[in-house]
Tab-separated table of C-alpha atoms in Angstrom:
chain	number	residue	atom	x	y	z
A	1	UNK	CA	26.133	-17.469	-0.554
A	2	UNK	CA	27.252	-19.761	-3.329
A	3	UNK	CA	27.706	-17.870	-6.140
A	4	UNK	CA	24.912	-18.843	-9.277
A	5	UNK	CA	22.178	-19.376	-5.895
A	6	UNK	CA	19.341	-16.873	-4.768
A	7	UNK	CA	19.475	-14.324	-2.974
A	8	UNK	CA	18.112	-14.896	0.440
A	9	UNK	CA	16.433	-11.725	1.725
A	10	UNK	CA	14.042	-11.814	4.605
A	11	UNK	CA	11.399	-9.210	5.083
A	12	UNK	CA	11.226	-8.250	8.541
A	13	UNK	CA	7.780	-6.210	8.848
A	14	UNK	CA	5.846	-3.857	11.014
A	15	UNK	CA	2.859	-4.133	8.693
A	16	UNK	CA	1.819	-7.824	7.140
A	17	UNK	CA	-1.814	-8.790	6.837
A	18	UNK	CA	-3.057	-11.427	10.080
A	19	UNK	CA	-5.860	-12.566	11.755
A	20	UNK	CA	-6.030	-9.385	13.649
A	21	UNK	CA	-5.500	-7.342	10.527
A	22	UNK	CA	-6.474	-9.548	7.707
A	23	UNK	CA	-5.561	-6.216	5.362
A	24	UNK	CA	-3.058	-4.417	6.444
A	25	UNK	CA	-0.050	-4.420	4.998
A	26	UNK	CA	-0.994	-6.024	2.491
A	27	UNK	CA	1.373	-4.364	-0.577
A	28	UNK	CA	3.944	-5.527	2.129
A	29	UNK	CA	2.647	-9.048	1.334
A	30	UNK	CA	2.580	-8.804	-2.070
A	31	UNK	CA	6.526	-7.472	-2.428
A	32	UNK	CA	7.353	-10.794	-0.670
A	33	UNK	CA	5.440	-12.767	-3.652
A	34	UNK	CA	7.041	-10.359	-6.172
A	35	UNK	CA	10.406	-10.659	-4.776
A	36	UNK	CA	9.982	-14.570	-4.253
A	37	UNK	CA	9.919	-15.291	-8.032
A	38	UNK	CA	13.603	-14.191	-8.098
A	39	UNK	CA	15.459	-14.591	-4.135
A	40	UNK	CA	15.211	-16.784	-1.530
A	41	UNK	CA	11.941	-14.941	0.478
A	42	UNK	CA	11.277	-15.385	3.187
A	43	UNK	CA	8.726	-13.093	6.256
A	44	UNK	CA	8.947	-11.936	10.214
A	45	UNK	CA	6.588	-9.735	11.513
A	46	UNK	CA	5.045	-9.702	16.171
A	47	UNK	CA	2.138	-8.082	16.421
A	48	UNK	CA	0.004	-7.812	19.481
A	49	UNK	CA	-3.182	-9.989	19.735
A	50	UNK	CA	-6.113	-8.389	22.027
A	51	UNK	CA	-7.465	-11.661	22.376
A	52	UNK	CA	-4.366	-13.402	23.003
A	53	UNK	CA	-5.129	-16.152	26.127
A	54	UNK	CA	-1.602	-17.206	25.994
A	55	UNK	CA	1.977	-15.135	26.225
A	56	UNK	CA	2.687	-16.045	23.116
A	57	UNK	CA	1.398	-17.647	20.072
A	58	UNK	CA	3.730	-18.604	16.952
A	59	UNK	CA	2.443	-19.573	13.281
A	60	UNK	CA	4.479	-20.472	10.390
A	61	UNK	CA	3.251	-20.746	6.953
A	62	UNK	CA	4.173	-22.134	3.344
A	63	UNK	CA	1.049	-22.204	1.502
A	64	UNK	CA	2.974	-19.023	-0.768
A	65	UNK	CA	5.814	-20.739	-1.697
A	66	UNK	CA	7.779	-18.885	0.937
A	67	UNK	CA	8.028	-19.361	4.752
A	68	UNK	CA	5.997	-16.750	6.591
A	69	UNK	CA	6.593	-16.448	10.339
A	70	UNK	CA	4.013	-14.517	12.736
A	71	UNK	CA	3.922	-14.037	16.012
A	72	UNK	CA	1.143	-12.810	18.266
A	73	UNK	CA	1.892	-11.912	21.944
A	74	UNK	CA	-0.286	-10.795	24.678
A	75	UNK	CA	-1.174	-7.005	25.187
A	76	UNK	CA	1.298	-5.631	27.764
A	77	UNK	CA	-0.415	-3.821	31.285
A	78	UNK	CA	-1.134	0.027	30.133
A	79	UNK	CA	0.601	1.775	32.718
A	80	UNK	CA	3.290	4.937	30.792
A	81	UNK	CA	6.161	4.307	30.208
A	82	UNK	CA	6.916	0.687	31.439
A	83	UNK	CA	4.549	-0.500	29.412
A	84	UNK	CA	6.149	0.462	26.188
A	85	UNK	CA	9.536	-0.657	27.327
A	86	UNK	CA	8.405	-3.867	28.382
A	87	UNK	CA	6.592	-4.378	24.728
A	88	UNK	CA	9.554	-3.075	23.354
A	89	UNK	CA	11.194	-5.647	25.238
A	90	UNK	CA	8.875	-8.323	24.108
A	91	UNK	CA	8.988	-6.808	20.771
A	92	UNK	CA	13.057	-7.895	20.673
A	93	UNK	CA	12.556	-11.109	22.206
A	94	UNK	CA	9.964	-12.833	19.612
A	95	UNK	CA	12.467	-10.976	16.526
A	96	UNK	CA	15.201	-12.383	17.744
A	97	UNK	CA	13.591	-16.350	18.418
A	98	UNK	CA	11.749	-15.628	15.394
A	99	UNK	CA	14.330	-14.411	13.542
A	100	UNK	CA	16.597	-18.277	15.131
A	101	UNK	CA	13.395	-20.180	13.861
A	102	UNK	CA	13.475	-18.690	9.337
A	103	UNK	CA	17.434	-19.112	9.736
A	104	UNK	CA	16.984	-23.391	10.386
A	105	UNK	CA	14.890	-23.033	7.693
A	106	UNK	CA	16.907	-20.244	4.538
A	107	UNK	CA	19.912	-20.552	6.489
A	108	UNK	CA	21.421	-17.252	7.551
A	109	UNK	CA	19.894	-14.078	4.858
A	110	UNK	CA	22.727	-12.041	2.498
A	111	UNK	CA	19.997	-9.385	3.245
A	112	UNK	CA	16.752	-7.877	5.247
A	113	UNK	CA	14.229	-5.820	3.933
A	114	UNK	CA	12.649	-3.468	6.944
A	115	UNK	CA	8.977	-2.580	5.832
A	116	UNK	CA	7.899	0.678	7.790
A	117	UNK	CA	10.653	2.237	9.375
A	118	UNK	CA	9.270	2.870	13.118
A	119	UNK	CA	9.916	1.343	15.038
A	120	UNK	CA	10.225	-2.194	13.673
A	121	UNK	CA	13.714	-0.937	11.705
A	122	UNK	CA	15.032	-0.847	15.841
A	123	UNK	CA	14.857	-5.100	15.560
A	124	UNK	CA	15.697	-5.007	11.930
A	125	UNK	CA	19.587	-3.220	12.794
A	126	UNK	CA	19.950	-5.450	15.487
A	127	UNK	CA	19.544	-8.375	13.141
A	128	UNK	CA	21.712	-6.868	10.211
A	129	UNK	CA	24.292	-6.154	13.009
A	130	UNK	CA	24.054	-10.004	14.441
A	131	UNK	CA	23.998	-11.490	10.600
A	132	UNK	CA	26.657	-8.687	9.701
A	133	UNK	CA	24.384	-8.260	6.524
A	134	UNK	CA	22.904	-4.314	4.796
A	135	UNK	CA	19.242	-4.096	5.121
A	136	UNK	CA	16.915	-1.915	2.992
A	137	UNK	CA	13.803	-0.357	4.174
A	138	UNK	CA	10.022	0.236	2.548
A	139	UNK	CA	7.802	3.292	3.473
A	140	UNK	CA	4.599	4.092	2.486
A	141	UNK	CA	3.178	6.581	5.258
A	142	UNK	CA	1.558	9.645	4.754
A	143	UNK	CA	2.502	10.989	7.536
A	144	UNK	CA	5.556	12.559	6.340
A	145	UNK	CA	3.182	14.521	3.614
A	146	UNK	CA	2.878	17.864	4.266
A	147	UNK	CA	-1.283	18.057	4.158
A	148	UNK	CA	-1.306	14.621	6.368
A	149	UNK	CA	-2.076	15.709	9.678
A	150	UNK	CA	-0.762	12.562	11.415
A	151	UNK	CA	2.800	13.293	11.961
A	152	UNK	CA	5.888	11.314	13.753
A	153	UNK	CA	6.568	12.565	16.357
A	154	UNK	CA	9.312	14.117	17.908
A	155	UNK	CA	11.291	10.502	19.332
A	156	UNK	CA	9.647	8.354	16.409
A	157	UNK	CA	11.207	11.152	13.821
A	158	UNK	CA	14.859	11.285	16.049
A	159	UNK	CA	15.019	7.464	15.163
A	160	UNK	CA	13.581	6.723	11.740
A	161	UNK	CA	16.492	9.672	11.027
A	162	UNK	CA	19.166	7.197	12.016
A	163	UNK	CA	17.395	3.992	11.237
A	164	UNK	CA	16.967	5.473	7.071
A	165	UNK	CA	20.977	7.248	7.709
A	166	UNK	CA	22.525	3.374	8.385
A	167	UNK	CA	19.606	1.896	6.275
A	168	UNK	CA	21.973	1.016	2.301
A	169	UNK	CA	18.606	2.559	0.938
A	170	UNK	CA	15.350	3.742	1.321
A	171	UNK	CA	12.308	3.068	-0.869
A	172	UNK	CA	9.626	4.602	-1.060
A	173	UNK	CA	6.366	4.235	-2.628
A	174	UNK	CA	5.989	7.132	-4.921
A	175	UNK	CA	9.193	9.450	-5.332
A	176	UNK	CA	6.936	12.577	-3.996
A	177	UNK	CA	6.859	10.622	-0.565
A	178	UNK	CA	10.598	10.120	-0.853
A	179	UNK	CA	10.709	13.977	-0.958
A	180	UNK	CA	8.763	14.440	1.813
A	181	UNK	CA	10.849	12.143	3.967
A	182	UNK	CA	14.328	14.509	2.871
A	183	UNK	CA	12.697	17.754	3.503
A	184	UNK	CA	12.160	16.278	7.447
A	185	UNK	CA	15.082	15.399	7.679
A	186	UNK	CA	15.050	11.547	6.865
A	187	UNK	CA	18.859	11.699	4.542
A	188	UNK	CA	19.078	8.461	2.684
A	189	UNK	CA	19.692	7.089	-0.857
A	190	UNK	CA	16.216	6.735	-1.835
A	191	UNK	CA	15.053	4.653	-4.943
A	192	UNK	CA	11.238	4.491	-5.662
A	193	UNK	CA	10.054	1.033	-5.784
A	194	UNK	CA	5.894	1.464	-6.248
A	195	UNK	CA	2.561	-1.567	-5.375
A	196	UNK	CA	2.380	-4.480	-6.845
A	197	UNK	CA	-0.866	-5.521	-8.821
A	198	UNK	CA	-1.712	-9.054	-9.603
A	199	UNK	CA	-2.342	-8.521	-13.341
A	200	UNK	CA	-3.251	-11.989	-14.057
A	201	UNK	CA	-6.247	-11.065	-11.478
A	202	UNK	CA	-7.289	-7.979	-12.772
A	203	UNK	CA	-7.937	-7.863	-16.524
A	204	UNK	CA	-9.422	-5.991	-19.017
A	205	UNK	CA	-12.833	-7.424	-20.428
A	206	UNK	CA	-14.827	-7.234	-23.647
A	207	UNK	CA	-17.487	-4.254	-23.398
A	208	UNK	CA	-18.507	-3.691	-26.505
A	209	UNK	CA	-20.603	-0.469	-27.760
A	210	UNK	CA	-21.596	1.591	-24.461
A	211	UNK	CA	-25.570	1.331	-23.631
A	212	UNK	CA	-27.528	2.357	-20.664
A	213	UNK	CA	-25.634	3.884	-17.687
A	214	UNK	CA	-22.232	4.922	-16.992
A	215	UNK	CA	-20.519	2.517	-14.450
A	216	UNK	CA	-17.880	5.135	-12.061
A	217	UNK	CA	-16.459	3.416	-9.934
A	218	UNK	CA	-14.849	4.815	-5.972
A	219	UNK	CA	-12.715	2.169	-3.904
A	220	UNK	CA	-11.364	3.648	-0.284
A	221	UNK	CA	-11.906	3.801	2.941
A	222	UNK	CA	-14.229	6.897	3.284
A	223	UNK	CA	-12.025	8.629	4.815
A	224	UNK	CA	-13.282	11.872	5.212
A	225	UNK	CA	-10.425	13.632	5.571
A	226	UNK	CA	-7.950	12.096	3.254
A	227	UNK	CA	-10.373	11.027	1.031
A	228	UNK	CA	-13.197	14.091	0.506
A	229	UNK	CA	-16.035	11.283	-0.123
A	230	UNK	CA	-18.646	14.259	0.336
A	231	UNK	CA	-16.516	16.276	-2.343
A	232	UNK	CA	-16.723	13.341	-4.140
A	233	UNK	CA	-20.714	13.378	-4.051
A	234	UNK	CA	-20.983	16.396	-4.554
A	235	UNK	CA	-18.709	16.253	-7.684
A	236	UNK	CA	-20.752	13.607	-9.364
A	237	UNK	CA	-24.131	15.167	-8.301
A	238	UNK	CA	-23.481	17.967	-10.090
A	239	UNK	CA	-23.257	16.045	-13.345
A	240	UNK	CA	-26.444	14.183	-12.401
A	241	UNK	CA	-27.947	17.955	-12.503
A	242	UNK	CA	-26.999	17.890	-16.664
A	243	UNK	CA	-28.643	14.941	-16.828
A	244	UNK	CA	-26.097	12.785	-17.454
A	245	UNK	CA	-26.843	9.181	-16.048
A	246	UNK	CA	-24.600	6.975	-14.662
A	247	UNK	CA	-23.774	4.311	-11.448
A	248	UNK	CA	-21.557	5.057	-8.667
A	249	UNK	CA	-19.924	1.294	-7.586
A	250	UNK	CA	-18.506	1.737	-4.372
A	251	UNK	CA	-16.115	-0.563	-2.676
A	252	UNK	CA	-15.312	0.151	1.440
A	253	UNK	CA	-14.582	-1.341	4.166
A	254	UNK	CA	-14.816	2.268	6.357
A	255	UNK	CA	-17.835	3.602	7.498
A	256	UNK	CA	-21.051	3.935	4.515
A	257	UNK	CA	-23.425	5.236	7.454
A	258	UNK	CA	-22.528	8.881	8.211
A	259	UNK	CA	-22.650	9.736	4.188
A	260	UNK	CA	-26.141	8.543	3.993
A	261	UNK	CA	-27.737	11.981	5.125
A	262	UNK	CA	-25.446	13.639	1.869
A	263	UNK	CA	-26.642	11.295	0.254
A	264	UNK	CA	-29.724	11.528	0.075
A	265	UNK	CA	-29.789	15.407	-0.281
A	266	UNK	CA	-27.943	15.366	-3.334
A	267	UNK	CA	-30.548	12.706	-4.786
A	268	UNK	CA	-27.748	10.322	-5.384
A	269	UNK	CA	-29.815	7.514	-3.593
A	270	UNK	CA	-30.848	5.873	-6.601
A	271	UNK	CA	-27.852	5.487	-8.099
A	272	UNK	CA	-25.208	4.293	-5.731
A	273	UNK	CA	-24.315	0.831	-5.195
A	274	UNK	CA	-21.952	0.275	-2.360
A	275	UNK	CA	-20.405	-3.450	-1.916
A	276	UNK	CA	-19.050	-3.092	1.587
A	277	UNK	CA	-14.990	-4.906	1.568
A	278	UNK	CA	-14.384	-7.226	-0.790
A	279	UNK	CA	-12.186	-9.837	-1.799
A	280	UNK	CA	-8.942	-9.101	-3.904
A	281	UNK	CA	-11.294	-10.913	-6.662
A	282	UNK	CA	-14.663	-9.801	-6.495
A	283	UNK	CA	-12.696	-6.459	-6.387
A	284	UNK	CA	-10.966	-7.691	-9.587
A	285	UNK	CA	-14.571	-8.483	-11.421
A	286	UNK	CA	-15.883	-5.156	-10.455
A	287	UNK	CA	-13.612	-2.881	-11.280
A	288	UNK	CA	-13.281	-5.003	-14.580
A	289	UNK	CA	-17.135	-4.221	-15.497
A	290	UNK	CA	-16.976	-0.508	-14.126
A	291	UNK	CA	-15.823	2.693	-16.853
A	292	UNK	CA	-13.853	4.965	-14.972
A	293	UNK	CA	-11.831	4.705	-11.063
A	294	UNK	CA	-12.505	8.328	-9.170
A	295	UNK	CA	-10.171	8.875	-6.427
A	296	UNK	CA	-10.911	13.020	-5.221
A	297	UNK	CA	-8.610	12.647	-1.984
A	298	UNK	CA	-6.869	15.302	-0.173
A	299	UNK	CA	-3.141	13.482	-0.167
A	300	UNK	CA	-2.647	10.631	-1.206
A	301	UNK	CA	0.935	8.220	-1.756
A	302	UNK	CA	0.028	5.762	-4.613
A	303	UNK	CA	-2.571	3.755	-3.480
A	304	UNK	CA	-2.680	0.536	-4.928
A	305	UNK	CA	-6.671	1.110	-6.821
A	306	UNK	CA	-5.216	2.929	-10.021
A	307	UNK	CA	-2.718	0.183	-10.903
A	308	UNK	CA	-5.182	-2.165	-9.950
A	309	UNK	CA	-7.585	-0.202	-12.237
A	310	UNK	CA	-4.948	0.254	-14.755
A	311	UNK	CA	-5.238	-3.020	-15.149
A	312	UNK	CA	-8.354	-3.876	-15.581
A	313	UNK	CA	-8.099	-1.709	-18.216
A	314	UNK	CA	-10.436	1.780	-16.520
A	315	UNK	CA	-9.206	5.627	-17.049
A	316	UNK	CA	-8.219	6.921	-13.898
A	317	UNK	CA	-9.780	10.522	-11.906
A	318	UNK	CA	-8.260	11.601	-9.571
A	319	UNK	CA	-7.175	14.630	-7.602
A	320	UNK	CA	-3.058	15.703	-8.599
A	321	UNK	CA	-1.464	14.759	-5.093
A	322	UNK	CA	0.613	13.542	-3.798
A	323	UNK	CA	3.091	10.386	-6.338
A	324	UNK	CA	-0.392	9.667	-8.564
A	325	UNK	CA	0.735	12.252	-11.136
A	326	UNK	CA	4.611	9.987	-11.588
A	327	UNK	CA	2.194	7.543	-13.220
A	328	UNK	CA	-1.176	8.936	-14.329
A	329	UNK	CA	-1.167	10.616	-17.712
A	330	UNK	CA	-3.621	12.227	-20.437
A	331	UNK	CA	-3.495	9.168	-21.700
A	332	UNK	CA	-4.348	6.816	-18.546
A	333	UNK	CA	-6.806	9.649	-17.541
A	334	UNK	CA	-6.566	12.747	-16.104
A	335	UNK	CA	-5.759	14.604	-12.764
A	336	UNK	CA	-7.746	17.827	-11.380
A	337	UNK	CA	-6.313	19.753	-8.696
A	338	UNK	CA	-7.520	18.760	-5.365
A	339	UNK	CA	-11.126	20.311	-3.924
A	340	UNK	CA	-12.050	21.485	-6.862
A	341	UNK	CA	-16.140	19.638	-7.200
A	342	UNK	CA	-16.417	21.179	-10.975
A	343	UNK	CA	-13.394	20.950	-12.404
A	344	UNK	CA	-13.789	17.046	-11.124
A	345	UNK	CA	-17.220	16.647	-13.120
A	346	UNK	CA	-16.329	18.769	-15.951
A	347	UNK	CA	-13.616	15.759	-16.268
A	348	UNK	CA	-15.367	13.259	-16.200
A	349	UNK	CA	-17.877	14.140	-17.854
A	350	UNK	CA	-14.924	14.521	-20.824
A	351	UNK	CA	-13.585	11.502	-19.924
A	352	UNK	CA	-17.454	9.501	-20.084
A	353	UNK	CA	-17.910	11.665	-24.002
A	354	UNK	CA	-14.715	10.331	-24.924
A	355	UNK	CA	-14.223	6.306	-23.638
A	356	UNK	CA	-12.549	5.151	-26.642
A	357	UNK	CA	-9.671	7.127	-26.721
A	358	UNK	CA	-8.762	5.131	-23.579
A	359	UNK	CA	-7.717	1.672	-25.005
A	360	UNK	CA	-8.153	-1.315	-22.478
A	361	UNK	CA	-5.259	-3.344	-23.789
A	362	UNK	CA	-3.074	-0.438	-23.638
A	363	UNK	CA	-3.872	0.306	-20.053
A	364	UNK	CA	-3.370	-2.881	-18.929
A	365	UNK	CA	-0.277	-3.395	-20.785
A	366	UNK	CA	0.944	-0.411	-18.814
A	367	UNK	CA	0.766	-1.918	-16.118
A	368	UNK	CA	1.668	-5.148	-16.127
A	369	UNK	CA	4.959	-3.048	-17.027
A	370	UNK	CA	4.925	-1.217	-14.073
A	371	UNK	CA	3.200	-3.009	-11.349
A	372	UNK	CA	3.559	-6.921	-12.343
A	373	UNK	CA	4.421	-9.121	-9.641
A	374	UNK	CA	6.923	-9.713	-12.754
A	375	UNK	CA	8.465	-6.272	-13.317
A	376	UNK	CA	8.520	-5.474	-9.252
A	377	UNK	CA	10.372	-8.615	-8.643
A	378	UNK	CA	13.140	-8.276	-11.126
A	379	UNK	CA	13.338	-4.611	-9.691
A	380	UNK	CA	13.668	-5.954	-6.188
A	381	UNK	CA	16.496	-8.693	-6.831
A	382	UNK	CA	17.941	-6.039	-8.772
A	383	UNK	CA	18.319	-4.096	-5.467
A	384	UNK	CA	19.088	-7.284	-3.827
A	385	UNK	CA	21.848	-7.350	-5.775
A	386	UNK	CA	23.007	-4.096	-5.906
A	387	UNK	CA	23.525	-4.144	-2.012
A	388	UNK	CA	25.323	-7.520	-1.507
A	389	UNK	CA	27.472	-7.804	-4.335
A	390	UNK	CA	25.919	-11.099	-5.971
């Protein structure tokens, strides 16, 4: 690379939004967008499309201002072991083919940014050797935390230890996640890199003096174990018994139907509005209109909905799990212990009775300083410069 020119970084991503999973890895997409403000960025992602009729289809997009190369592969046969080997070989071939295509557009990369350790970093290491350049790894998976029952297999963990050992740095979404990974034996140099928020889209709105029911907001997958939505419903039901008037807005692509009996039994049917899956613009609009974001999770990393809420100017009430307390202090919201429904209800009542304490512009300013495209983009550029010596 010629001095004075931007660093060229390729995102080699195990997760990324595609026609198969439109939201999976959208946080990686946002990191790529942030980095593209200060670096030459390209994205390479290979995935299986169960509806693909041909063996392979290559899609190249540049509508975000940088190349996004998505290679779709047809599924392999389901013969144990043999199918795994075949899939690995097909993915390796696809990543090599995709790298040659990207090189024609961007030139050789200066550094690779692998996203999600296993298994994609196997291919990232191969490409790093090909170009004789360093690579970094980002990680967001809660499976490395002690409370998540999902865990990497012994085989995956053994390979992941090797991948991070050879990486220049590992970028977890929270310091908590990094510590958990180290405790599992993944020894590396850790640099925390939080999720990105579009602070131009998620902005406060003028609300004036409060009147009418409070507007509460919950955004999640509604996963019964992780998100503990049953517990959240019981907690807010305690407030209804105290004659506190509110509406609970829910945004989710999860299965809302499984909670209908619980909602009816708790007498919450008339106060819940289920929006289903929403696009980002609609999420931003609904968030800004609400008063408080509620999370009652049993385990988390640092979910995107928290910085989005802060950027929209509303405080957050959450359980003290994962990396949430690394940012959420008394000026931005409240934390209670996981599973404590009474404490959650009490904290929520206190927040609603003192909403003027939370200045929406200060919440937004905090989000701009810590989670904006500009802030994250500069952080990523600084890290890339450190390991490319540029």
